[in-house]
RNA sequence: GCCGGAGUGGUGAAAUGGCAGACACGCUCGACUUAAGAUCGAGUGCCGAAAGGCGUGAGAGUUCGAAUCUCUCCUCCGGCACCA
């Protein structure tokens, strides 16, 4: 039989594994070190796509190998079930978001199981379950009591299509990260989390993390730290002064004018003194109307209006300089005011040239002395803004707050948690900035927990990113009804040893959950120290995976009709082939992108068929000693042990592609020379087991084994066997390869030189020239310099 | 503009100071076959009949030796960006 019946085999073993519970992870296991490997849980969109396969089935290879190495591996999965897209889809189909979401979960769970991944399903977590979001609300209240959650009137990003506010992180180039609609700026009262209080820790924490530089750098850019100085400029003939933030106090002598952001509060204060008030007001209004995107488009084309009638004094030289308002200065950064130094700053120069303002080219002065002279205050600014977490949408965890006219903002008492999301008829979002929950009067009207009088519930729900900021902790103790997780159980697993996920979460989920973890730590919610490793960072190691493109090398999308449906390929070739093909397609530890090659997958299918043919031949079972030639047996064993070393190392480094190529080389050799004895064949099967769990399990059983191959120990290589007794000596002349021949491993330089010089080819190239220098590298090469 | 990553056959890619292109796809030829988009075998960087030469984005440098290290430049991808 040439092809194996993947449908039968894969179904059989998936059932069997579920029945025997071999992937169930105990909290602790005698003699086994705990190891937590995490993949980002999926959003229940309704269908598993190639990206999911790539995200789950490839790290499964790693999890399986760690388990075979004797680690007690936590490899959990769940669903990030609240959120906008599911809600939008449900509204479109005119069905209940809850129904839609949970039906999707049921379907996707089946699909995920068809991968044959070694997830422990008994730890499954669904963020939309009241048992889960009870604790999301509980943690929110802890943050509130610590002063890390607050409600404030601020300018926010409003998506007019999704009809909700968005966090800064959810706006990309001025557009809604979910639907691509241009966002508007609105002034609204919103719930925020004080992530800025952790800016410095989020930055410094990166130093000790074993993460790729590009991930750390993206977070650093996002946090955007800059060290500078606050300098006061007094307004002439007035008691007022204006503070500016600058990183270049050394250029203070060159400051020839000042610019305020159009929304700077002092503008209104000084209304009476401003002679051209009408003009100023008009400009400020227009600037306010512009979206982020418009401002960006107009970049470099500077606009502005002078505040006529007032001047400020440059504290360095006491000269009076004019004040302008211009939208190239941002209200939300620094003090919302700058000293403009056209001689040293490109933007200031462009502005000065347009409005004919003086450009004074002065030499720089000493930073520290000038700071002292003008009484400057050193200050650090961050680009990072507080995280807006309230959403004017139905499908999310209700914010557990009650508003009482008498007592103000009150927290829902712990005993009343969870605040259940009520069933309502109309889920549609509204234009007025209110959640659809506002219409659920019965639910909204409550008694104030403090005074017992009439009060109203907060009707906004929490951003989905809040739900996912702590899910990795819940996996440690997923069914606990009395705590989000027991401290002792957290201690078993946290920090996560290896977190694999998508690059798109670098400045969203990854940053948020680091913040959550640090904040929860400060609230005393975590047991520390944890496993003697990192104290205040949740993820020891993070690796970003790449993305799978369509066969045309473009991002998969329905409009380009280049979408690969993994289900089709599973039906055709089986899960083992699909997962192994994805592992083979390119290095997983680099965030590259790889086109799906419909032909390429055939290579893996052929490989697995060949393994099956080898196994089905019963050659190994019948010939425990395999070939009769001892030296051939030794060579085969040597290749095998080299492969053990290579595959083990490559899996650890997420270089699954080269691990598979090593396995292919081994199989090519077995087929050519046909000399593996049964013990060695079994070692090979164990190497293949994490990659093709179903196929290897079937062959393993056919060999008469009673226990699963996945419970076997990962093979150890024999170092002595790997060490070669001879090697191929490369002969270089002036660094160019000219010849090579087999020599004993321990050959001396003198012996090697003698043997090399006696070779015909070398003689003919050297002629009667004498080498001026000979470089001999043991076990590699000899180089003659002439 | 600042920062980070990357550029290697027709394609996905190996090799991180020592034989460039492992492994796989594709392609060519052959075998088996009624058949082949199945399977097996041989070949496959470029030029050349061969000997040989050339070749890792471009150019320089370091080195006995560079895809790999250094510098300059070009291109692509990503983060930030009128952030003072």
PDB file of C-alpha atoms in Angstrom, chain A residues 160-316:
ATOM      1  CA  UNK A 160     -18.163  56.574  13.043  1.00  0.00           C
ATOM      2  CA  UNK A 161     -18.803  53.166  11.505  1.00  0.00           C
ATOM      3  CA  UNK A 162     -18.369  50.997  14.582  1.00  0.00           C
ATOM      4  CA  UNK A 163     -19.801  53.818  16.681  1.00  0.00           C
ATOM      5  CA  UNK A 164     -17.455  53.431  19.580  1.00  0.00           C
ATOM      6  CA  UNK A 165     -14.287  54.988  20.935  1.00  0.00           C
ATOM      7  CA  UNK A 166     -10.979  53.295  20.263  1.00  0.00           C
ATOM      8  CA  UNK A 167      -7.690  53.191  22.103  1.00  0.00           C
ATOM      9  CA  UNK A 168      -4.697  54.839  20.451  1.00  0.00           C
ATOM     10  CA  UNK A 169      -3.276  51.408  19.823  1.00  0.00           C
ATOM     11  CA  UNK A 170      -6.375  50.504  17.814  1.00  0.00           C
ATOM     12  CA  UNK A 171      -5.912  53.355  15.384  1.00  0.00           C
ATOM     13  CA  UNK A 172      -3.449  52.782  12.559  1.00  0.00           C
ATOM     14  CA  UNK A 173      -2.572  55.742  10.320  1.00  0.00           C
ATOM     15  CA  UNK A 174      -5.702  57.559  11.419  1.00  0.00           C
ATOM     16  CA  UNK A 175      -7.996  54.630  10.630  1.00  0.00           C
ATOM     17  CA  UNK A 176      -9.985  52.177  12.743  1.00  0.00           C
ATOM     18  CA  UNK A 177      -7.853  49.083  13.134  1.00  0.00           C
ATOM     19  CA  UNK A 178     -10.926  46.851  12.766  1.00  0.00           C
ATOM     20  CA  UNK A 179     -12.925  48.361   9.923  1.00  0.00           C
ATOM     21  CA  UNK A 180     -10.552  50.815   8.258  1.00  0.00           C
ATOM     22  CA  UNK A 181     -12.838  53.817   8.681  1.00  0.00           C
ATOM     23  CA  UNK A 182     -11.204  57.181   9.265  1.00  0.00           C
ATOM     24  CA  UNK A 183     -11.555  58.013  12.945  1.00  0.00           C
ATOM     25  CA  UNK A 184     -12.822  61.307  14.297  1.00  0.00           C
ATOM     26  CA  UNK A 185     -11.619  63.178  17.339  1.00  0.00           C
ATOM     27  CA  UNK A 186     -14.346  63.646  19.930  1.00  0.00           C
ATOM     28  CA  UNK A 187     -14.355  65.015  23.410  1.00  0.00           C
ATOM     29  CA  UNK A 188     -15.993  62.372  25.601  1.00  0.00           C
ATOM     30  CA  UNK A 189     -16.077  61.120  29.147  1.00  0.00           C
ATOM     31  CA  UNK A 190     -14.403  57.739  29.091  1.00  0.00           C
ATOM     32  CA  UNK A 191     -12.948  55.055  31.298  1.00  0.00           C
ATOM     33  CA  UNK A 192      -9.201  54.861  31.115  1.00  0.00           C
ATOM     34  CA  UNK A 193      -6.442  52.701  32.539  1.00  0.00           C
ATOM     35  CA  UNK A 194      -3.342  54.483  33.705  1.00  0.00           C
ATOM     36  CA  UNK A 195      -0.819  52.654  31.571  1.00  0.00           C
ATOM     37  CA  UNK A 196       1.297  55.829  31.481  1.00  0.00           C
ATOM     38  CA  UNK A 197       2.110  55.287  35.145  1.00  0.00           C
ATOM     39  CA  UNK A 198       4.014  52.232  33.967  1.00  0.00           C
ATOM     40  CA  UNK A 199       5.745  53.790  30.981  1.00  0.00           C
ATOM     41  CA  UNK A 200       9.157  53.658  32.588  1.00  0.00           C
ATOM     42  CA  UNK A 201       8.713  50.105  33.887  1.00  0.00           C
ATOM     43  CA  UNK A 202       7.381  48.898  30.561  1.00  0.00           C
ATOM     44  CA  UNK A 203      10.494  50.348  28.992  1.00  0.00           C
ATOM     45  CA  UNK A 204      13.095  49.175  31.477  1.00  0.00           C
ATOM     46  CA  UNK A 205      11.455  45.742  31.785  1.00  0.00           C
ATOM     47  CA  UNK A 206      12.328  45.050  28.169  1.00  0.00           C
ATOM     48  CA  UNK A 207      16.028  44.985  28.975  1.00  0.00           C
ATOM     49  CA  UNK A 208      15.965  41.647  30.751  1.00  0.00           C
ATOM     50  CA  UNK A 209      13.634  39.938  28.292  1.00  0.00           C
ATOM     51  CA  UNK A 210      14.818  37.365  25.819  1.00  0.00           C
ATOM     52  CA  UNK A 211      12.866  38.880  22.954  1.00  0.00           C
ATOM     53  CA  UNK A 212      13.885  39.751  19.452  1.00  0.00           C
ATOM     54  CA  UNK A 213      15.250  43.242  19.096  1.00  0.00           C
ATOM     55  CA  UNK A 214      12.576  44.293  16.604  1.00  0.00           C
ATOM     56  CA  UNK A 215       9.788  43.503  19.076  1.00  0.00           C
ATOM     57  CA  UNK A 216      11.441  45.427  21.881  1.00  0.00           C
ATOM     58  CA  UNK A 217      12.214  48.313  19.578  1.00  0.00           C
ATOM     59  CA  UNK A 218       8.616  48.571  18.376  1.00  0.00           C
ATOM     60  CA  UNK A 219       7.451  48.807  21.995  1.00  0.00           C
ATOM     61  CA  UNK A 220      10.114  51.393  22.772  1.00  0.00           C
ATOM     62  CA  UNK A 221       8.995  53.473  19.806  1.00  0.00           C
ATOM     63  CA  UNK A 222       5.427  53.194  20.936  1.00  0.00           C
ATOM     64  CA  UNK A 223       6.223  54.319  24.467  1.00  0.00           C
ATOM     65  CA  UNK A 224       8.352  57.089  22.984  1.00  0.00           C
ATOM     66  CA  UNK A 225      10.430  58.344  25.861  1.00  0.00           C
ATOM     67  CA  UNK A 226      12.244  61.637  25.618  1.00  0.00           C
ATOM     68  CA  UNK A 227      14.240  63.456  28.253  1.00  0.00           C
ATOM     69  CA  UNK A 228      14.024  67.215  28.271  1.00  0.00           C
ATOM     70  CA  UNK A 229      13.482  70.369  30.253  1.00  0.00           C
ATOM     71  CA  UNK A 230      10.501  72.534  31.154  1.00  0.00           C
ATOM     72  CA  UNK A 231      11.272  76.205  30.629  1.00  0.00           C
ATOM     73  CA  UNK A 232       9.054  79.116  31.664  1.00  0.00           C
ATOM     74  CA  UNK A 233       8.544  82.054  29.328  1.00  0.00           C
ATOM     75  CA  UNK A 234       6.867  85.055  31.004  1.00  0.00           C
ATOM     76  CA  UNK A 235       4.323  87.046  29.099  1.00  0.00           C
ATOM     77  CA  UNK A 236       5.209  90.747  28.811  1.00  0.00           C
ATOM     78  CA  UNK A 237       3.172  93.018  31.084  1.00  0.00           C
ATOM     79  CA  UNK A 238       1.242  90.130  32.614  1.00  0.00           C
ATOM     80  CA  UNK A 239       1.354  87.809  35.580  1.00  0.00           C
ATOM     81  CA  UNK A 240       1.002  84.795  33.263  1.00  0.00           C
ATOM     82  CA  UNK A 241       3.750  82.645  31.892  1.00  0.00           C
ATOM     83  CA  UNK A 242       3.863  79.799  29.427  1.00  0.00           C
ATOM     84  CA  UNK A 243       5.833  76.637  29.938  1.00  0.00           C
ATOM     85  CA  UNK A 244       7.426  74.762  27.075  1.00  0.00           C
ATOM     86  CA  UNK A 245       8.987  71.341  26.912  1.00  0.00           C
ATOM     87  CA  UNK A 246      12.234  70.994  24.995  1.00  0.00           C
ATOM     88  CA  UNK A 247      14.911  68.373  24.558  1.00  0.00           C
ATOM     89  CA  UNK A 248      17.272  71.042  23.254  1.00  0.00           C
ATOM     90  CA  UNK A 249      17.681  73.715  25.947  1.00  0.00           C
ATOM     91  CA  UNK A 250      21.111  74.337  24.455  1.00  0.00           C
ATOM     92  CA  UNK A 251      19.398  76.061  21.505  1.00  0.00           C
ATOM     93  CA  UNK A 252      17.450  78.475  23.710  1.00  0.00           C
ATOM     94  CA  UNK A 253      19.279  81.543  22.361  1.00  0.00           C
ATOM     95  CA  UNK A 254      17.951  80.693  18.931  1.00  0.00           C
ATOM     96  CA  UNK A 255      14.299  80.659  20.047  1.00  0.00           C
ATOM     97  CA  UNK A 256      12.790  83.506  18.001  1.00  0.00           C
ATOM     98  CA  UNK A 257       9.105  82.821  18.560  1.00  0.00           C
ATOM     99  CA  UNK A 258       6.765  80.574  20.474  1.00  0.00           C
ATOM    100  CA  UNK A 259       3.990  78.311  19.221  1.00  0.00           C
ATOM    101  CA  UNK A 260       0.945  77.087  21.129  1.00  0.00           C
ATOM    102  CA  UNK A 261      -1.287  74.212  20.143  1.00  0.00           C
ATOM    103  CA  UNK A 262      -4.707  75.502  18.971  1.00  0.00           C
ATOM    104  CA  UNK A 263      -6.329  73.828  21.993  1.00  0.00           C
ATOM    105  CA  UNK A 264      -3.935  75.379  24.531  1.00  0.00           C
ATOM    106  CA  UNK A 265      -6.044  76.549  27.525  1.00  0.00           C
ATOM    107  CA  UNK A 266      -4.135  79.808  27.955  1.00  0.00           C
ATOM    108  CA  UNK A 267      -5.479  81.120  24.666  1.00  0.00           C
ATOM    109  CA  UNK A 268      -8.943  81.591  26.166  1.00  0.00           C
ATOM    110  CA  UNK A 269      -7.501  83.059  29.338  1.00  0.00           C
ATOM    111  CA  UNK A 270      -5.724  85.729  27.313  1.00  0.00           C
ATOM    112  CA  UNK A 271      -8.721  86.502  25.111  1.00  0.00           C
ATOM    113  CA  UNK A 272      -8.915  90.137  26.229  1.00  0.00           C
ATOM    114  CA  UNK A 273      -5.335  90.889  25.312  1.00  0.00           C
ATOM    115  CA  UNK A 274      -5.454  89.242  21.887  1.00  0.00           C
ATOM    116  CA  UNK A 275      -6.209  91.909  19.324  1.00  0.00           C
ATOM    117  CA  UNK A 276      -7.091  89.569  16.455  1.00  0.00           C
ATOM    118  CA  UNK A 277      -9.305  87.288  18.552  1.00  0.00           C
ATOM    119  CA  UNK A 278     -11.805  86.534  15.785  1.00  0.00           C
ATOM    120  CA  UNK A 279      -9.061  85.273  13.508  1.00  0.00           C
ATOM    121  CA  UNK A 280      -7.487  83.208  16.277  1.00  0.00           C
ATOM    122  CA  UNK A 281     -10.783  81.645  17.239  1.00  0.00           C
ATOM    123  CA  UNK A 282     -11.554  80.745  13.656  1.00  0.00           C
ATOM    124  CA  UNK A 283      -8.203  79.039  13.242  1.00  0.00           C
ATOM    125  CA  UNK A 284      -8.569  77.068  16.475  1.00  0.00           C
ATOM    126  CA  UNK A 285     -12.019  75.854  15.436  1.00  0.00           C
ATOM    127  CA  UNK A 286     -10.851  74.701  12.056  1.00  0.00           C
ATOM    128  CA  UNK A 287      -7.884  72.890  13.509  1.00  0.00           C
ATOM    129  CA  UNK A 288     -10.206  71.053  15.850  1.00  0.00           C
ATOM    130  CA  UNK A 289     -12.311  69.808  12.977  1.00  0.00           C
ATOM    131  CA  UNK A 290      -9.394  68.208  11.196  1.00  0.00           C
ATOM    132  CA  UNK A 291      -9.007  64.500  11.647  1.00  0.00           C
ATOM    133  CA  UNK A 292      -5.725  62.949  12.560  1.00  0.00           C
ATOM    134  CA  UNK A 293      -5.449  61.795   8.971  1.00  0.00           C
ATOM    135  CA  UNK A 294      -5.966  65.268   7.537  1.00  0.00           C
ATOM    136  CA  UNK A 295      -3.345  66.691   9.852  1.00  0.00           C
ATOM    137  CA  UNK A 296      -0.925  64.030   8.689  1.00  0.00           C
ATOM    138  CA  UNK A 297      -1.669  64.672   5.037  1.00  0.00           C
ATOM    139  CA  UNK A 298      -1.016  68.369   5.447  1.00  0.00           C
ATOM    140  CA  UNK A 299       2.258  67.624   7.130  1.00  0.00           C
ATOM    141  CA  UNK A 300       4.969  70.153   6.293  1.00  0.00           C
ATOM    142  CA  UNK A 301       2.470  72.581   4.812  1.00  0.00           C
ATOM    143  CA  UNK A 302       2.404  74.795   7.851  1.00  0.00           C
ATOM    144  CA  UNK A 303      -0.493  76.972   8.921  1.00  0.00           C
ATOM    145  CA  UNK A 304      -0.849  79.294  11.890  1.00  0.00           C
ATOM    146  CA  UNK A 305      -1.966  82.635  13.285  1.00  0.00           C
ATOM    147  CA  UNK A 306      -0.059  85.110  15.401  1.00  0.00           C
ATOM    148  CA  UNK A 307      -1.557  86.124  18.740  1.00  0.00           C
ATOM    149  CA  UNK A 308      -1.349  89.839  18.204  1.00  0.00           C
ATOM    150  CA  UNK A 309      -0.965  92.071  21.210  1.00  0.00           C
ATOM    151  CA  UNK A 310       1.033  89.718  23.390  1.00  0.00           C
ATOM    152  CA  UNK A 311       4.665  88.709  23.506  1.00  0.00           C
ATOM    153  CA  UNK A 312       6.763  86.441  25.649  1.00  0.00           C
ATOM    154  CA  UNK A 313      10.291  86.962  26.903  1.00  0.00           C
ATOM    155  CA  UNK A 314      13.028  84.556  25.968  1.00  0.00           C
ATOM    156  CA  UNK A 315      14.574  83.909  29.384  1.00  0.00           C
ATOM    157  CA  UNK A 316      18.037  83.439  27.875  1.00  0.00           C
TER     158      UNK A 316
END
